[in-house]
């Protein structure tokens, strides 16, 4: 069988499998690839249909328009971020788990800058699904801070605002590292220093 015929068969087989329930996941995967390579302006349901080998109308059964697709990407991003937090916080002392979560967030930010920008973009439609996904993503770190405050290990303050301050610092570091202004050999030491300063700042003042 020629390479052209083999590829054509693969497209047909993928299209058949998508029609059996996998199309939404494949559209999101392809959409994230496009987002990473070219930005959200290049996303379109019609192009995604061509990329996945299905009819032009097929994507609309899962996403009514481009905004719905962007919203779904945003929700998926927060779900992945939250899963990373849960894994990082599975074991260890409070400081060890906080450090692990900080590393998880920084890696997510560096690996997915376009997706992260979409997740925090104000142009996103304020759908309940996005709000709920964002709240779930930060449940683990907020609860950890709350529990640590009860044990006297963290300064007083609104836990959500404390977590947002940490996120802002990590996102700034991710931007600096992603810009190329910092040599790759300095990345680990910069991360360690920033997390150390952040955690020292959370300790109660004696």
PDB file of C-alpha atoms in Angstrom:
ATOM      1  CA  UNK A   1       0.000   0.000   0.000  1.00  0.00           C
ATOM      2  CA  UNK A   2       1.364   3.407  -0.934  1.00  0.00           C
ATOM      3  CA  UNK A   3       2.106   6.057   1.687  1.00  0.00           C
ATOM      4  CA  UNK A   4      -0.645   8.306   0.271  1.00  0.00           C
ATOM      5  CA  UNK A   5      -3.252   5.541   0.495  1.00  0.00           C
ATOM      6  CA  UNK A   6      -2.125   4.625   4.009  1.00  0.00           C
ATOM      7  CA  UNK A   7      -2.478   8.230   5.172  1.00  0.00           C
ATOM      8  CA  UNK A   8      -5.900   8.499   3.536  1.00  0.00           C
ATOM      9  CA  UNK A   9      -7.023   5.357   5.340  1.00  0.00           C
ATOM     10  CA  UNK A  10      -5.722   6.722   8.658  1.00  0.00           C
ATOM     11  CA  UNK A  11      -7.738   9.923   8.158  1.00  0.00           C
ATOM     12  CA  UNK A  12     -10.880   7.907   7.445  1.00  0.00           C
ATOM     13  CA  UNK A  13     -10.313   5.662  10.462  1.00  0.00           C
ATOM     14  CA  UNK A  14      -9.751   8.697  12.713  1.00  0.00           C
ATOM     15  CA  UNK A  15     -12.895  10.345  11.397  1.00  0.00           C
ATOM     16  CA  UNK A  16     -14.895   7.194  12.115  1.00  0.00           C
ATOM     17  CA  UNK A  17     -13.561   6.982  15.669  1.00  0.00           C
ATOM     18  CA  UNK A  18     -14.297  10.687  16.277  1.00  0.00           C
ATOM     19  CA  UNK A  19     -17.901  10.147  15.270  1.00  0.00           C
ATOM     20  CA  UNK A  20     -18.079   7.529  18.027  1.00  0.00           C
ATOM     21  CA  UNK A  21     -17.360  10.048  20.769  1.00  0.00           C
ATOM     22  CA  UNK A  22     -13.714  11.068  20.510  1.00  0.00           C
ATOM     23  CA  UNK A  23     -14.129  14.134  18.304  1.00  0.00           C
ATOM     24  CA  UNK A  24     -14.435  16.670  21.121  1.00  0.00           C
ATOM     25  CA  UNK A  25     -11.185  15.535  22.740  1.00  0.00           C
ATOM     26  CA  UNK A  26      -9.388  15.543  19.392  1.00  0.00           C
ATOM     27  CA  UNK A  27     -10.668  19.018  18.542  1.00  0.00           C
ATOM     28  CA  UNK A  28      -9.371  20.329  21.861  1.00  0.00           C
ATOM     29  CA  UNK A  29      -6.006  18.655  21.313  1.00  0.00           C
ATOM     30  CA  UNK A  30      -5.676  20.126  17.825  1.00  0.00           C
ATOM     31  CA  UNK A  31      -6.901  23.508  19.005  1.00  0.00           C
ATOM     32  CA  UNK A  32      -4.252  23.621  21.723  1.00  0.00           C
ATOM     33  CA  UNK A  33      -1.572  22.745  19.164  1.00  0.00           C
ATOM     34  CA  UNK A  34      -2.728  25.657  17.006  1.00  0.00           C
ATOM     35  CA  UNK A  35      -2.896  27.955  20.040  1.00  0.00           C
ATOM     36  CA  UNK A  36       0.678  27.059  20.968  1.00  0.00           C
ATOM     37  CA  UNK A  37       2.001  27.481  17.435  1.00  0.00           C
ATOM     38  CA  UNK A  38       0.071  30.491  16.147  1.00  0.00           C
ATOM     39  CA  UNK A  39      -2.103  32.023  18.867  1.00  0.00           C
ATOM     40  CA  UNK A  40      -5.860  32.186  19.332  1.00  0.00           C
ATOM     41  CA  UNK A  41      -6.403  34.410  16.274  1.00  0.00           C
ATOM     42  CA  UNK A  42      -5.565  31.479  14.008  1.00  0.00           C
ATOM     43  CA  UNK A  43      -8.093  29.162  15.612  1.00  0.00           C
ATOM     44  CA  UNK A  44     -11.215  28.325  13.623  1.00  0.00           C
ATOM     45  CA  UNK A  45     -13.714  25.495  13.732  1.00  0.00           C
ATOM     46  CA  UNK A  46     -13.529  25.109   9.971  1.00  0.00           C
ATOM     47  CA  UNK A  47      -9.754  24.624  10.003  1.00  0.00           C
ATOM     48  CA  UNK A  48     -10.031  22.195  12.922  1.00  0.00           C
ATOM     49  CA  UNK A  49     -12.527  20.183  10.903  1.00  0.00           C
ATOM     50  CA  UNK A  50     -10.063  19.982   8.031  1.00  0.00           C
ATOM     51  CA  UNK A  51      -7.239  19.029  10.375  1.00  0.00           C
ATOM     52  CA  UNK A  52      -9.221  16.175  11.906  1.00  0.00           C
ATOM     53  CA  UNK A  53     -10.683  14.923   8.638  1.00  0.00           C
ATOM     54  CA  UNK A  54     -14.354  15.477   9.479  1.00  0.00           C
ATOM     55  CA  UNK A  55     -17.116  17.527   7.893  1.00  0.00           C
ATOM     56  CA  UNK A  56     -17.195  21.293   8.413  1.00  0.00           C
ATOM     57  CA  UNK A  57     -20.374  20.923  10.462  1.00  0.00           C
ATOM     58  CA  UNK A  58     -19.052  18.236  12.817  1.00  0.00           C
ATOM     59  CA  UNK A  59     -17.199  20.540  15.290  1.00  0.00           C
ATOM     60  CA  UNK A  60     -20.322  22.657  15.784  1.00  0.00           C
ATOM     61  CA  UNK A  61     -21.992  19.690  17.474  1.00  0.00           C
ATOM     62  CA  UNK A  62     -19.516  20.150  20.323  1.00  0.00           C
ATOM     63  CA  UNK A  63     -18.743  23.898  20.186  1.00  0.00           C
ATOM     64  CA  UNK A  64     -21.369  26.319  18.952  1.00  0.00           C
ATOM     65  CA  UNK A  65     -18.712  28.864  17.947  1.00  0.00           C
ATOM     66  CA  UNK A  66     -15.071  29.831  18.407  1.00  0.00           C
ATOM     67  CA  UNK A  67     -15.716  31.404  21.806  1.00  0.00           C
ATOM     68  CA  UNK A  68     -17.183  28.149  23.070  1.00  0.00           C
ATOM     69  CA  UNK A  69     -14.020  26.394  21.892  1.00  0.00           C
ATOM     70  CA  UNK A  70     -11.831  28.932  23.721  1.00  0.00           C
ATOM     71  CA  UNK A  71     -13.933  28.502  26.853  1.00  0.00           C
ATOM     72  CA  UNK A  72     -13.485  24.725  26.673  1.00  0.00           C
ATOM     73  CA  UNK A  73      -9.717  25.131  26.273  1.00  0.00           C
ATOM     74  CA  UNK A  74      -9.710  27.399  29.325  1.00  0.00           C
ATOM     75  CA  UNK A  75     -11.621  24.875  31.432  1.00  0.00           C
ATOM     76  CA  UNK A  76      -9.296  22.075  30.315  1.00  0.00           C
ATOM     77  CA  UNK A  77      -6.283  24.209  31.246  1.00  0.00           C
ATOM     78  CA  UNK A  78      -7.539  24.832  34.765  1.00  0.00           C
ATOM     79  CA  UNK A  79      -8.319  21.133  35.145  1.00  0.00           C
ATOM     80  CA  UNK A  80      -4.746  20.208  34.222  1.00  0.00           C
ATOM     81  CA  UNK A  81      -3.342  22.877  36.517  1.00  0.00           C
ATOM     82  CA  UNK A  82      -5.462  21.591  39.399  1.00  0.00           C
ATOM     83  CA  UNK A  83      -4.405  17.998  38.741  1.00  0.00           C
ATOM     84  CA  UNK A  84      -0.778  19.110  38.938  1.00  0.00           C
ATOM     85  CA  UNK A  85      -1.429  20.805  42.288  1.00  0.00           C
ATOM     86  CA  UNK A  86      -3.081  17.669  43.680  1.00  0.00           C
ATOM     87  CA  UNK A  87      -0.167  15.481  42.625  1.00  0.00           C
ATOM     88  CA  UNK A  88       2.384  17.911  44.041  1.00  0.00           C
ATOM     89  CA  UNK A  89       0.558  18.157  47.376  1.00  0.00           C
ATOM     90  CA  UNK A  90       0.163  14.418  47.865  1.00  0.00           C
ATOM     91  CA  UNK A  91       2.833  14.050  50.560  1.00  0.00           C
ATOM     92  CA  UNK A  92       5.402  15.908  52.646  1.00  0.00           C
ATOM     93  CA  UNK A  93       5.487  18.775  55.097  1.00  0.00           C
ATOM     94  CA  UNK A  94       3.645  21.991  54.408  1.00  0.00           C
ATOM     95  CA  UNK A  95       6.786  23.678  53.090  1.00  0.00           C
ATOM     96  CA  UNK A  96       7.692  20.676  50.928  1.00  0.00           C
ATOM     97  CA  UNK A  97       4.224  20.527  49.405  1.00  0.00           C
ATOM     98  CA  UNK A  98       4.134  24.272  48.794  1.00  0.00           C
ATOM     99  CA  UNK A  99       7.505  24.086  47.068  1.00  0.00           C
ATOM    100  CA  UNK A 100       6.304  21.170  44.941  1.00  0.00           C
ATOM    101  CA  UNK A 101       3.148  23.075  43.953  1.00  0.00           C
ATOM    102  CA  UNK A 102       5.171  26.161  43.112  1.00  0.00           C
ATOM    103  CA  UNK A 103       7.388  24.058  40.854  1.00  0.00           C
ATOM    104  CA  UNK A 104       4.284  22.487  39.266  1.00  0.00           C
ATOM    105  CA  UNK A 105       2.808  25.907  38.498  1.00  0.00           C
ATOM    106  CA  UNK A 106       6.068  27.269  37.126  1.00  0.00           C
ATOM    107  CA  UNK A 107       6.512  24.271  34.823  1.00  0.00           C
ATOM    108  CA  UNK A 108       2.917  24.609  33.597  1.00  0.00           C
ATOM    109  CA  UNK A 109       3.435  28.323  32.931  1.00  0.00           C
ATOM    110  CA  UNK A 110       6.681  27.778  31.032  1.00  0.00           C
ATOM    111  CA  UNK A 111       5.341  24.873  28.974  1.00  0.00           C
ATOM    112  CA  UNK A 112       1.954  26.455  28.186  1.00  0.00           C
ATOM    113  CA  UNK A 113       2.364  30.261  27.927  1.00  0.00           C
ATOM    114  CA  UNK A 114      -0.369  30.728  25.312  1.00  0.00           C
ATOM    115  CA  UNK A 115      -2.833  28.531  27.186  1.00  0.00           C
ATOM    116  CA  UNK A 116      -2.067  30.273  30.475  1.00  0.00           C
ATOM    117  CA  UNK A 117      -2.638  33.674  28.853  1.00  0.00           C
ATOM    118  CA  UNK A 118      -5.994  32.418  27.590  1.00  0.00           C
ATOM    119  CA  UNK A 119      -6.931  31.084  31.024  1.00  0.00           C
ATOM    120  CA  UNK A 120      -6.385  34.485  32.655  1.00  0.00           C
ATOM    121  CA  UNK A 121      -7.590  36.655  29.768  1.00  0.00           C
ATOM    122  CA  UNK A 122     -10.390  39.038  30.683  1.00  0.00           C
ATOM    123  CA  UNK A 123     -11.840  38.629  27.190  1.00  0.00           C
ATOM    124  CA  UNK A 124     -13.039  35.160  28.167  1.00  0.00           C
ATOM    125  CA  UNK A 125     -16.791  35.023  28.519  1.00  0.00           C
ATOM    126  CA  UNK A 126     -17.641  34.805  32.241  1.00  0.00           C
ATOM    127  CA  UNK A 127     -19.198  31.342  32.055  1.00  0.00           C
ATOM    128  CA  UNK A 128     -19.962  29.398  35.236  1.00  0.00           C
ATOM    129  CA  UNK A 129     -17.874  26.497  33.918  1.00  0.00           C
ATOM    130  CA  UNK A 130     -14.716  28.640  33.786  1.00  0.00           C
ATOM    131  CA  UNK A 131     -15.298  30.082  37.250  1.00  0.00           C
ATOM    132  CA  UNK A 132     -15.933  26.640  38.720  1.00  0.00           C
ATOM    133  CA  UNK A 133     -12.863  25.147  37.002  1.00  0.00           C
ATOM    134  CA  UNK A 134     -10.636  27.967  38.279  1.00  0.00           C
ATOM    135  CA  UNK A 135     -12.010  27.602  41.801  1.00  0.00           C
ATOM    136  CA  UNK A 136     -11.418  23.842  41.763  1.00  0.00           C
ATOM    137  CA  UNK A 137      -7.862  24.295  40.470  1.00  0.00           C
ATOM    138  CA  UNK A 138      -6.853  26.452  43.434  1.00  0.00           C
ATOM    139  CA  UNK A 139      -8.779  24.516  46.070  1.00  0.00           C
ATOM    140  CA  UNK A 140      -5.736  22.498  47.184  1.00  0.00           C
ATOM    141  CA  UNK A 141      -3.297  25.388  47.760  1.00  0.00           C
ATOM    142  CA  UNK A 142      -5.974  27.548  49.417  1.00  0.00           C
ATOM    143  CA  UNK A 143      -6.948  24.732  51.788  1.00  0.00           C
ATOM    144  CA  UNK A 144      -3.287  24.077  52.557  1.00  0.00           C
ATOM    145  CA  UNK A 145      -2.724  27.710  53.492  1.00  0.00           C
ATOM    146  CA  UNK A 146      -5.894  27.724  55.613  1.00  0.00           C
ATOM    147  CA  UNK A 147      -4.800  24.612  57.516  1.00  0.00           C
ATOM    148  CA  UNK A 148      -1.271  25.979  58.000  1.00  0.00           C
ATOM    149  CA  UNK A 149      -2.702  29.217  59.403  1.00  0.00           C
ATOM    150  CA  UNK A 150      -4.699  27.188  61.932  1.00  0.00           C
ATOM    151  CA  UNK A 151      -1.464  25.486  63.016  1.00  0.00           C
ATOM    152  CA  UNK A 152       0.340  28.813  63.303  1.00  0.00           C
ATOM    153  CA  UNK A 153       2.706  28.055  60.404  1.00  0.00           C
ATOM    154  CA  UNK A 154       1.536  30.848  58.086  1.00  0.00           C
ATOM    155  CA  UNK A 155       0.816  34.520  58.668  1.00  0.00           C
ATOM    156  CA  UNK A 156      -2.791  35.581  59.026  1.00  0.00           C
ATOM    157  CA  UNK A 157      -4.643  36.862  55.994  1.00  0.00           C
ATOM    158  CA  UNK A 158      -7.211  35.828  53.441  1.00  0.00           C
ATOM    159  CA  UNK A 159      -5.907  32.474  52.037  1.00  0.00           C
ATOM    160  CA  UNK A 160      -7.066  33.162  48.501  1.00  0.00           C
ATOM    161  CA  UNK A 161      -5.206  36.474  48.363  1.00  0.00           C
ATOM    162  CA  UNK A 162      -2.063  34.842  49.737  1.00  0.00           C
ATOM    163  CA  UNK A 163      -2.234  32.208  46.983  1.00  0.00           C
ATOM    164  CA  UNK A 164      -2.815  34.848  44.308  1.00  0.00           C
ATOM    165  CA  UNK A 165       0.277  36.720  45.485  1.00  0.00           C
ATOM    166  CA  UNK A 166       2.313  33.531  45.107  1.00  0.00           C
ATOM    167  CA  UNK A 167       0.863  32.898  41.648  1.00  0.00           C
ATOM    168  CA  UNK A 168       1.716  36.440  40.552  1.00  0.00           C
ATOM    169  CA  UNK A 169       5.324  35.959  41.629  1.00  0.00           C
ATOM    170  CA  UNK A 170       5.609  32.601  39.869  1.00  0.00           C
ATOM    171  CA  UNK A 171       3.997  33.926  36.708  1.00  0.00           C
ATOM    172  CA  UNK A 172       6.438  36.814  36.643  1.00  0.00           C
ATOM    173  CA  UNK A 173       9.359  34.421  36.994  1.00  0.00           C
ATOM    174  CA  UNK A 174       7.940  32.236  34.205  1.00  0.00           C
ATOM    175  CA  UNK A 175       7.725  35.274  31.913  1.00  0.00           C
ATOM    176  CA  UNK A 176      11.332  36.232  32.623  1.00  0.00           C
ATOM    177  CA  UNK A 177      12.557  32.689  32.046  1.00  0.00           C
ATOM    178  CA  UNK A 178      10.495  32.278  28.890  1.00  0.00           C
ATOM    179  CA  UNK A 179      11.723  35.558  27.425  1.00  0.00           C
ATOM    180  CA  UNK A 180      15.311  34.382  27.204  1.00  0.00           C
ATOM    181  CA  UNK A 181      16.540  37.180  29.484  1.00  0.00           C
ATOM    182  CA  UNK A 182      17.733  34.539  31.908  1.00  0.00           C
ATOM    183  CA  UNK A 183      20.168  31.812  30.946  1.00  0.00           C
ATOM    184  CA  UNK A 184      18.764  28.305  31.269  1.00  0.00           C
ATOM    185  CA  UNK A 185      21.547  27.391  33.693  1.00  0.00           C
ATOM    186  CA  UNK A 186      20.203  29.987  36.151  1.00  0.00           C
ATOM    187  CA  UNK A 187      16.604  28.742  36.074  1.00  0.00           C
ATOM    188  CA  UNK A 188      16.819  26.276  38.953  1.00  0.00           C
ATOM    189  CA  UNK A 189      18.703  28.604  41.292  1.00  0.00           C
ATOM    190  CA  UNK A 190      16.310  31.490  40.521  1.00  0.00           C
ATOM    191  CA  UNK A 191      13.336  29.268  41.262  1.00  0.00           C
ATOM    192  CA  UNK A 192      14.849  28.052  44.532  1.00  0.00           C
ATOM    193  CA  UNK A 193      15.668  31.588  45.656  1.00  0.00           C
ATOM    194  CA  UNK A 194      12.247  32.956  44.784  1.00  0.00           C
ATOM    195  CA  UNK A 195      10.371  30.117  46.499  1.00  0.00           C
ATOM    196  CA  UNK A 196      12.596  30.442  49.565  1.00  0.00           C
ATOM    197  CA  UNK A 197      11.878  34.180  49.809  1.00  0.00           C
ATOM    198  CA  UNK A 198       8.163  33.530  49.231  1.00  0.00           C
ATOM    199  CA  UNK A 199       7.943  30.862  51.921  1.00  0.00           C
ATOM    200  CA  UNK A 200      10.024  32.924  54.373  1.00  0.00           C
ATOM    201  CA  UNK A 201       7.541  35.748  53.869  1.00  0.00           C
ATOM    202  CA  UNK A 202       4.646  33.428  54.794  1.00  0.00           C
ATOM    203  CA  UNK A 203       6.154  32.462  58.130  1.00  0.00           C
ATOM    204  CA  UNK A 204       4.682  34.229  61.182  1.00  0.00           C
ATOM    205  CA  UNK A 205       6.777  37.111  62.580  1.00  0.00           C
ATOM    206  CA  UNK A 206       8.174  36.345  66.009  1.00  0.00           C
TER     207      UNK A 206
END
